[in-house]
Short mmCIF file of C-alpha atoms in Angstrom, two decimals:
data_model
loop_
_atom_site.label_atom_id
_atom_site.label_comp_id
_atom_site.label_asym_id
_atom_site.label_seq_id
_atom_site.Cartn_x
_atom_site.Cartn_y
_atom_site.Cartn_z
CA UNK D 1 26.88 5.95 24.00
CA UNK D 2 23.30 5.92 23.53
CA UNK D 3 21.08 3.52 21.56
CA UNK D 4 17.39 2.52 21.32
CA UNK D 5 15.29 0.49 19.17
CA UNK D 6 11.47 1.13 19.78
CA UNK D 7 11.52 1.04 23.68
CA UNK D 8 15.35 -0.71 23.70
CA UNK D 9 17.69 1.90 25.03
CA UNK D 10 21.63 1.60 25.78
CA UNK D 11 24.25 4.12 26.72
CA UNK D 12 27.41 4.78 27.98
CA UNK D 13 28.53 7.67 30.12
CA UNK D 14 31.85 9.05 31.00
CA UNK D 15 32.22 7.24 34.23
CA UNK D 16 34.76 4.14 33.39
CA UNK D 17 38.48 4.63 34.26
CA UNK D 18 40.83 2.18 33.02
CA UNK D 19 43.96 0.56 33.99
CA UNK D 20 46.62 0.10 31.36
CA UNK D 21 47.89 -3.71 31.58
CA UNK D 22 50.14 -4.06 28.66
CA UNK D 23 52.37 -0.70 29.21
CA UNK D 24 54.84 -1.18 26.64
CA UNK D 25 52.29 -1.03 23.56
CA UNK D 26 49.66 0.63 25.16
CA UNK D 27 51.56 3.68 26.58
CA UNK D 28 52.00 5.18 22.88
CA UNK D 29 48.13 4.74 22.32
CA UNK D 30 46.94 5.99 25.51
CA UNK D 31 49.28 9.18 24.89
CA UNK D 32 48.14 9.46 21.56
CA UNK D 33 44.55 8.90 21.78
CA UNK D 34 44.35 11.56 24.92
CA UNK D 35 46.40 13.67 22.45
CA UNK D 36 44.18 13.37 19.79
CA UNK D 37 40.70 14.58 21.96
CA UNK D 38 42.56 17.26 23.58
CA UNK D 39 43.18 18.47 19.72
CA UNK D 40 39.46 17.88 18.53
CA UNK D 41 37.95 21.22 18.03
CA UNK D 42 34.01 21.99 18.40
CA UNK D 43 32.44 20.63 15.50
CA UNK D 44 29.45 19.92 13.65
CA UNK D 45 28.69 16.75 11.24
CA UNK D 46 25.57 15.52 9.04
CA UNK D 47 24.62 12.42 10.67
CA UNK D 48 22.72 9.95 8.32
CA UNK D 49 21.46 7.12 10.36
CA UNK D 50 19.75 3.92 8.04
CA UNK D 51 17.86 1.62 10.46
CA UNK D 52 16.55 -1.93 10.57
CA UNK D 53 14.32 -4.19 11.94
CA UNK D 54 14.01 -7.93 11.49
CA UNK D 55 12.36 -10.56 13.12
CA UNK D 56 13.23 -14.27 11.95
CA UNK D 57 15.46 -13.14 9.88
CA UNK D 58 12.89 -11.25 7.59
CA UNK D 59 12.90 -7.44 7.59
CA UNK D 60 10.25 -5.76 8.45
CA UNK D 61 10.92 -2.04 8.58
CA UNK D 62 13.48 0.21 7.66
CA UNK D 63 13.92 4.01 7.56
CA UNK D 64 16.49 6.58 7.35
CA UNK D 65 17.21 9.58 9.62
CA UNK D 66 18.95 12.59 8.80
CA UNK D 67 20.28 15.05 11.49
CA UNK D 68 22.69 17.52 12.25
CA UNK D 69 25.10 16.87 15.17
CA UNK D 70 27.27 19.21 17.01
CA UNK D 71 30.06 18.39 19.45
CA UNK D 72 30.49 20.95 22.01
CA UNK D 73 33.24 20.57 25.16
CA UNK D 74 32.38 17.04 24.35
CA UNK D 75 28.80 17.02 24.35
CA UNK D 76 26.20 16.25 21.49
CA UNK D 77 24.23 18.58 20.78
CA UNK D 78 20.86 17.39 18.22
CA UNK D 79 19.42 19.44 15.44
CA UNK D 80 17.32 19.53 12.14
CA UNK D 81 19.88 20.27 9.41
CA UNK D 82 19.52 23.85 8.65
CA UNK D 83 17.58 24.50 11.58
CA UNK D 84 18.12 27.77 13.34
CA UNK D 85 19.52 26.38 16.66
CA UNK D 86 20.13 22.72 17.92
CA UNK D 87 17.43 23.56 21.04
CA UNK D 88 14.91 23.39 18.06
CA UNK D 89 15.70 19.13 18.53
CA UNK D 90 14.62 16.57 21.23
CA UNK D 91 16.37 14.03 19.53
CA UNK D 92 14.78 11.57 22.02
CA UNK D 93 11.14 12.94 21.06
CA UNK D 94 11.77 12.55 17.17
CA UNK D 95 13.18 9.14 17.24
CA UNK D 96 9.63 6.69 18.92
CA UNK D 97 10.91 3.63 17.03
CA UNK D 98 13.90 2.07 16.05
CA UNK D 99 17.52 1.95 17.11
CA UNK D 100 19.15 4.83 17.65
CA UNK D 101 22.74 5.79 19.39
CA UNK D 102 24.72 8.76 20.28
CA UNK D 103 27.98 9.13 22.07
CA UNK D 104 30.30 7.93 19.77
CA UNK D 105 32.20 11.12 19.48
CA UNK D 106 34.89 10.54 21.89
CA UNK D 107 32.94 8.89 24.77
CA UNK D 108 34.62 5.54 24.32
CA UNK D 109 38.16 6.76 24.45
CA UNK D 110 37.91 9.02 27.36
CA UNK D 111 36.24 5.99 28.96
CA UNK D 112 39.15 3.77 28.29
CA UNK D 113 42.12 6.24 27.77
CA UNK D 114 41.37 8.29 31.31
CA UNK D 115 41.53 6.58 34.81
CA UNK D 116 42.31 2.92 35.61
CA UNK D 117 39.53 0.64 34.71
CA UNK D 118 39.34 -0.96 31.47
CA UNK D 119 41.79 -4.31 31.38
CA UNK D 120 43.43 -4.42 28.08
CA UNK D 121 45.08 -7.63 26.64
CA UNK D 122 47.30 -7.76 23.34
CA UNK D 123 46.07 -9.74 20.74
CA UNK D 124 48.47 -9.06 18.00
CA UNK D 125 48.40 -8.28 14.62
CA UNK D 126 44.66 -7.84 12.63
CA UNK D 127 43.23 -5.73 10.10
CA UNK D 128 40.74 -2.96 9.41
CA UNK D 129 39.48 -2.03 5.89
CA UNK D 130 42.16 -4.08 4.40
CA UNK D 131 44.60 -1.78 6.07
CA UNK D 132 47.20 -3.29 8.85
CA UNK D 133 46.44 -2.86 12.78
CA UNK D 134 47.18 -3.84 16.26
CA UNK D 135 44.02 -5.55 18.40
CA UNK D 136 44.18 -4.97 21.88
CA UNK D 137 41.03 -6.60 23.84
CA UNK D 138 39.35 -4.57 26.94
CA UNK D 139 37.27 -5.40 29.81
CA UNK D 140 35.47 -2.91 31.67
CA UNK D 141 33.54 -3.99 34.89
CA UNK D 142 29.88 -3.33 35.77
CA UNK D 143 31.00 -1.26 38.92
CA UNK D 144 33.06 0.92 36.61
CA UNK D 145 30.99 1.13 33.65
CA UNK D 146 28.74 3.68 32.60
CA UNK D 147 27.20 1.64 29.93
CA UNK D 148 23.58 1.84 30.73
CA UNK D 149 20.99 -0.26 29.00
CA UNK D 150 17.00 0.61 29.13
CA UNK D 151 13.91 -0.48 28.18
CA UNK D 152 10.81 1.62 28.86
CA UNK D 153 10.94 2.22 32.58
CA UNK D 154 13.88 -0.27 33.16
CA UNK D 155 17.32 1.41 33.27
CA UNK D 156 20.45 -1.07 34.32
CA UNK D 157 24.24 -0.50 34.53
CA UNK D 158 26.25 -3.23 32.80
CA UNK D 159 29.84 -4.11 32.40
CA UNK D 160 31.09 -3.99 28.79
CA UNK D 161 33.77 -5.74 26.68
CA UNK D 162 35.00 -4.97 23.36
CA UNK D 163 38.36 -4.64 21.38
CA UNK D 164 40.50 -1.42 20.07
CA UNK D 165 42.23 -1.37 16.83
CA UNK D 166 45.08 0.95 16.07
CA UNK D 167 47.51 1.90 13.50
CA UNK D 168 50.97 0.22 13.58
CA UNK D 169 52.62 3.27 12.90
CA UNK D 170 50.81 6.25 14.40
CA UNK D 171 49.07 4.44 16.97
CA UNK D 172 45.93 6.05 16.30
CA UNK D 173 42.43 4.52 16.61
CA UNK D 174 40.66 2.93 13.40
CA UNK D 175 37.78 0.71 14.99
CA UNK D 176 36.56 0.38 18.36
CA UNK D 177 34.00 -2.62 19.21
CA UNK D 178 31.98 -2.74 22.69
CA UNK D 179 29.53 -5.44 23.98
CA UNK D 180 27.24 -5.04 26.82
CA UNK D 181 27.51 -8.11 28.91
CA UNK D 182 25.10 -9.39 31.99
CA UNK D 183 22.01 -8.07 30.02
CA UNK D 184 19.00 -8.56 32.46
CA UNK D 185 16.79 -11.10 30.52
CA UNK D 186 13.47 -8.43 31.35
CA UNK D 187 14.95 -6.34 29.04
CA UNK D 188 14.29 -8.90 25.94
CA UNK D 189 17.98 -8.63 24.71
CA UNK D 190 20.52 -11.16 24.11
CA UNK D 191 23.36 -8.96 23.10
CA UNK D 192 23.85 -5.25 22.34
CA UNK D 193 26.99 -3.93 20.83
CA UNK D 194 28.23 -1.22 19.12
CA UNK D 195 31.41 -0.61 16.27
CA UNK D 196 32.89 2.88 15.20
CA UNK D 197 35.46 3.46 12.79
CA UNK D 198 37.57 6.39 12.97
CA UNK D 199 39.23 8.54 10.28
CA UNK D 200 41.07 12.14 9.71
CA UNK D 201 38.93 14.62 8.46
CA UNK D 202 40.09 17.97 7.69
CA UNK D 203 38.03 20.74 9.58
CA UNK D 204 38.86 24.81 9.05
CA UNK D 205 42.78 24.02 7.70
CA UNK D 206 43.14 21.56 10.54
CA UNK D 207 43.20 17.41 9.90
CA UNK D 208 41.42 15.56 13.27
CA UNK D 209 40.86 12.18 13.98
CA UNK D 210 36.77 11.75 14.17
CA UNK D 211 34.49 9.07 14.03
CA UNK D 212 33.59 8.50 10.46
CA UNK D 213 30.66 5.41 10.74
CA UNK D 214 29.12 3.34 13.31
CA UNK D 215 26.67 0.54 13.36
CA UNK D 216 24.98 -0.47 16.55
CA UNK D 217 23.04 -3.91 16.96
CA UNK D 218 20.42 -4.53 19.19
CA UNK D 219 19.47 -8.74 19.10
CA UNK D 220 16.65 -10.27 21.43
CA UNK D 221 15.52 -13.94 21.16
CA UNK D 222 13.44 -13.21 17.68
CA UNK D 223 14.42 -10.10 16.44
CA UNK D 224 17.75 -8.22 15.23
CA UNK D 225 17.92 -4.15 15.29
CA UNK D 226 20.45 -2.76 13.21
CA UNK D 227 20.97 1.11 13.05
CA UNK D 228 24.09 2.31 10.57
CA UNK D 229 25.52 5.91 11.03
CA UNK D 230 27.66 8.01 8.61
CA UNK D 231 28.97 11.29 9.35
CA UNK D 232 29.76 13.80 6.77
CA UNK D 233 30.08 17.29 5.89
CA UNK D 234 31.44 18.02 8.95
CA UNK D 235 32.83 21.68 9.85
CA UNK D 236 34.47 23.49 12.79
CA UNK D 237 31.22 24.59 14.87
CA UNK D 238 30.10 28.37 15.66
CA UNK D 239 27.15 29.70 17.07
CA UNK D 240 26.46 30.75 13.67
CA UNK D 241 27.61 27.36 12.30
CA UNK D 242 24.55 25.12 10.22
CA UNK D 243 24.48 22.48 7.38
CA UNK D 244 22.68 23.44 4.45
CA UNK D 245 21.47 20.48 2.32
CA UNK D 246 20.00 22.18 -0.88
CA UNK D 247 18.98 25.12 -1.97
CA UNK D 248 15.31 24.93 -1.02
CA UNK D 249 16.53 24.71 2.30
CA UNK D 250 18.97 27.66 2.63
CA UNK D 251 16.16 29.59 1.12
CA UNK D 252 13.78 28.35 3.82
CA UNK D 253 16.54 30.11 6.02
CA UNK D 254 16.32 33.88 4.25
CA UNK D 255 14.58 36.24 6.71
CA UNK D 256 15.16 39.52 5.43
CA UNK D 257 11.96 40.36 3.84
CA UNK D 258 9.88 39.33 6.68
CA UNK D 259 8.56 42.39 8.97
CA UNK D 260 4.96 41.46 10.31
CA UNK D 261 4.60 38.44 12.65
CA UNK D 262 1.46 37.09 13.01
CA UNK D 263 -0.58 34.76 15.35
CA UNK D 264 -2.96 32.21 14.22
CA UNK D 265 -6.20 31.99 16.19
CA UNK D 266 -6.69 28.56 17.71
CA UNK D 267 -8.85 25.87 16.04
CA UNK D 268 -8.16 27.83 12.82
CA UNK D 269 -8.24 25.69 9.91
CA UNK D 270 -5.13 25.60 7.66
CA UNK D 271 -5.36 23.38 4.25
CA UNK D 272 -1.82 22.70 2.53
CA UNK D 273 -0.94 21.06 -0.68
CA UNK D 274 2.33 19.38 -0.46
CA UNK D 275 4.94 19.28 -3.20
CA UNK D 276 6.56 16.03 -4.40
CA UNK D 277 7.69 13.44 -1.09
CA UNK D 278 9.65 10.76 -2.32
CA UNK D 279 8.61 7.81 0.04
CA UNK D 280 11.66 5.58 -1.29
CA UNK D 281 14.64 7.60 -0.99
CA UNK D 282 13.41 10.72 1.49
CA UNK D 283 14.54 10.50 4.98
CA UNK D 284 13.29 11.82 8.29
CA UNK D 285 14.81 15.72 8.80
CA UNK D 286 14.41 15.90 5.00
CA UNK D 287 12.66 19.57 4.42
CA UNK D 288 9.21 19.73 2.86
CA UNK D 289 7.61 22.70 1.57
CA UNK D 290 3.65 23.13 1.05
CA UNK D 291 1.29 26.16 -0.18
CA UNK D 292 -1.76 27.57 1.46
CA UNK D 293 -4.55 26.44 -0.50
CA UNK D 294 -6.80 29.32 1.11
CA UNK D 295 -6.54 32.49 3.22
CA UNK D 296 -6.28 32.48 6.97
CA UNK D 297 -8.84 34.64 8.31
CA UNK D 298 -10.08 35.83 11.74
CA UNK D 299 -13.63 37.35 11.03
CA UNK D 300 -13.14 39.12 7.77
CA UNK D 301 -9.38 40.15 8.19
CA UNK D 302 -7.43 37.67 6.47
CA UNK D 303 -4.44 37.21 8.73
CA UNK D 304 -2.14 34.64 6.04
CA UNK D 305 -2.79 35.26 2.47
CA UNK D 306 -3.88 32.02 0.01
CA UNK D 307 -0.55 31.07 -1.73
CA UNK D 308 1.37 31.69 1.19
CA UNK D 309 4.54 28.80 1.41
CA UNK D 310 4.48 26.32 4.76
CA UNK D 311 8.21 25.26 5.78
CA UNK D 312 8.37 21.84 7.62
CA UNK D 313 10.40 18.65 8.39
CA UNK D 314 9.44 14.87 7.39
CA UNK D 315 9.50 13.48 10.83
CA UNK D 316 8.64 9.45 10.51
CA UNK D 317 8.88 7.78 7.10
CA UNK D 318 8.88 3.68 7.69
CA UNK D 319 8.92 1.39 4.97
CA UNK D 320 7.18 -1.74 5.44
CA UNK D 321 6.82 -4.41 3.33
CA UNK D 322 3.09 -3.71 2.21
CA UNK D 323 3.11 0.14 3.07
CA UNK D 324 5.05 3.34 3.98
CA UNK D 325 3.88 5.38 7.30
CA UNK D 326 4.74 8.89 7.05
CA UNK D 327 4.81 11.89 9.35
CA UNK D 328 5.03 15.64 8.44
CA UNK D 329 5.49 18.57 10.70
CA UNK D 330 5.36 22.18 9.88
CA UNK D 331 6.58 24.81 11.63
CA UNK D 332 6.15 28.06 10.11
CA UNK D 333 4.04 29.99 7.24
CA UNK D 334 5.97 32.73 5.17
CA UNK D 335 4.83 35.45 2.52
CA UNK D 336 6.10 38.31 1.33
CA UNK D 337 5.82 41.03 4.41
CA UNK D 338 5.00 38.48 7.00
CA UNK D 339 5.43 35.35 8.62
CA UNK D 340 3.35 32.95 11.22
CA UNK D 341 4.63 29.83 13.76
CA UNK D 342 2.68 27.21 12.77
CA UNK D 343 1.82 24.60 15.67
CA UNK D 344 -0.72 22.38 13.99
CA UNK D 345 -2.68 18.85 14.21
CA UNK D 346 -2.94 16.88 10.89
CA UNK D 347 -6.95 16.60 10.90
CA UNK D 348 -7.68 14.93 7.91
CA UNK D 349 -6.36 13.70 4.02
CA UNK D 350 -8.30 16.20 1.66
CA UNK D 351 -7.02 14.72 -1.73
CA UNK D 352 -4.41 12.52 -2.47
CA UNK D 353 -3.21 8.72 -2.22
CA UNK D 354 -2.76 8.62 1.62
CA UNK D 355 -4.72 7.77 4.40
CA UNK D 356 -4.93 9.23 8.10
CA UNK D 357 -4.83 6.41 10.62
CA UNK D 358 -5.86 7.11 14.40
CA UNK D 359 -2.08 7.46 15.46
CA UNK D 360 -1.84 10.25 13.07
CA UNK D 361 0.39 8.68 10.72
CA UNK D 362 -0.12 9.08 6.76
CA UNK D 363 -0.60 5.18 5.28
CA UNK D 364 0.96 5.20 1.75
CA UNK D 365 0.41 1.85 -0.07
CA UNK D 366 3.78 0.66 -1.20
CA UNK D 367 3.01 0.40 -4.91
CA UNK D 368 3.12 4.48 -4.39
CA UNK D 369 6.89 5.32 -4.13
CA UNK D 370 6.27 9.37 -4.74
CA UNK D 371 3.79 11.53 -3.12
CA UNK D 372 2.35 14.50 -5.50
CA UNK D 373 -0.44 17.28 -4.89
CA UNK D 374 -1.07 15.80 -1.41
CA UNK D 375 -3.54 17.93 -0.01
CA UNK D 376 -4.10 18.03 4.10
CA UNK D 377 -6.26 20.01 6.47
CA UNK D 378 -4.58 20.95 9.72
CA UNK D 379 -6.19 22.43 13.08
CA UNK D 380 -4.11 25.20 14.90
CA UNK D 381 -3.44 24.06 18.44
CA UNK D 382 -3.26 26.96 21.64
#
């Protein structure tokens, strides 16, 4: 499991090995968990993340992310929904602030039910989402742990404890809670926790136990950062599998009419008129389209005609009490008969209810909930 708030980062690797101390009750749980893990196919899900940062109990900033996650041979790969490949997205370069976690897909069960490091104690009957459950507490010592906590250049391994909740009849996991132990003071964290809920999901004719949701919390002396994740639109993964969120995004993938690839000259000016962006309901990862306002030329030659469509994504959308901070990146220009890769830096705002600050963010007053007719000027990078 990996999670980060700004500079905060905590992670779990696959190196902890449990000891089953409650053989009578745990053996069936262990066998069921191992069988379930081996039965899982490679698959993809849409991951929707809502993140909040509080100071002294007051909400300071909130944002929402949409990512596609693929689980391939137990490893997590990330991409934008509907993008051409998972290699398109270095998720840690996108998640520059806020709490973010990875590793929900089978890593904890592997740590707890493979090997001999975790110590379990039976806690009796409990409940999860109003369903009966059996609870066992567990402890994984630091020397056997793969739970990493990172803040900027500080990276430490800590032990962790928690609880598993299982179905009394099937012995399948219903919920798993993990809490870091012995957090060093220089991290500025007093607690780091992760909770994952599991359930049965239909995938390609089969029915498999997968994570449905998770919550991660990082607590400091005066701060609290929360990340709530929902996993939806799950499907068996193949090299061709993608998650398409809407008709526009599906259309953005169509390339059958493109036959000419144009290289844009360095420092070329690209002026784009963006369509509508909802600042209140939009999310990082949402697709964005814009229209090229004027021809892009090399001398007298028209390289890209006015009216071409720019295809991009929201890369930042943070909601503060008095303002929104928006980031947008475009990757491609398309027009009938041609396309061009677009790697450009936002240079100025030509028209619209937004200001460009030195960090490169677009700043919009919280009184504006929808951006329409925003005109931006970009400079092509080498």
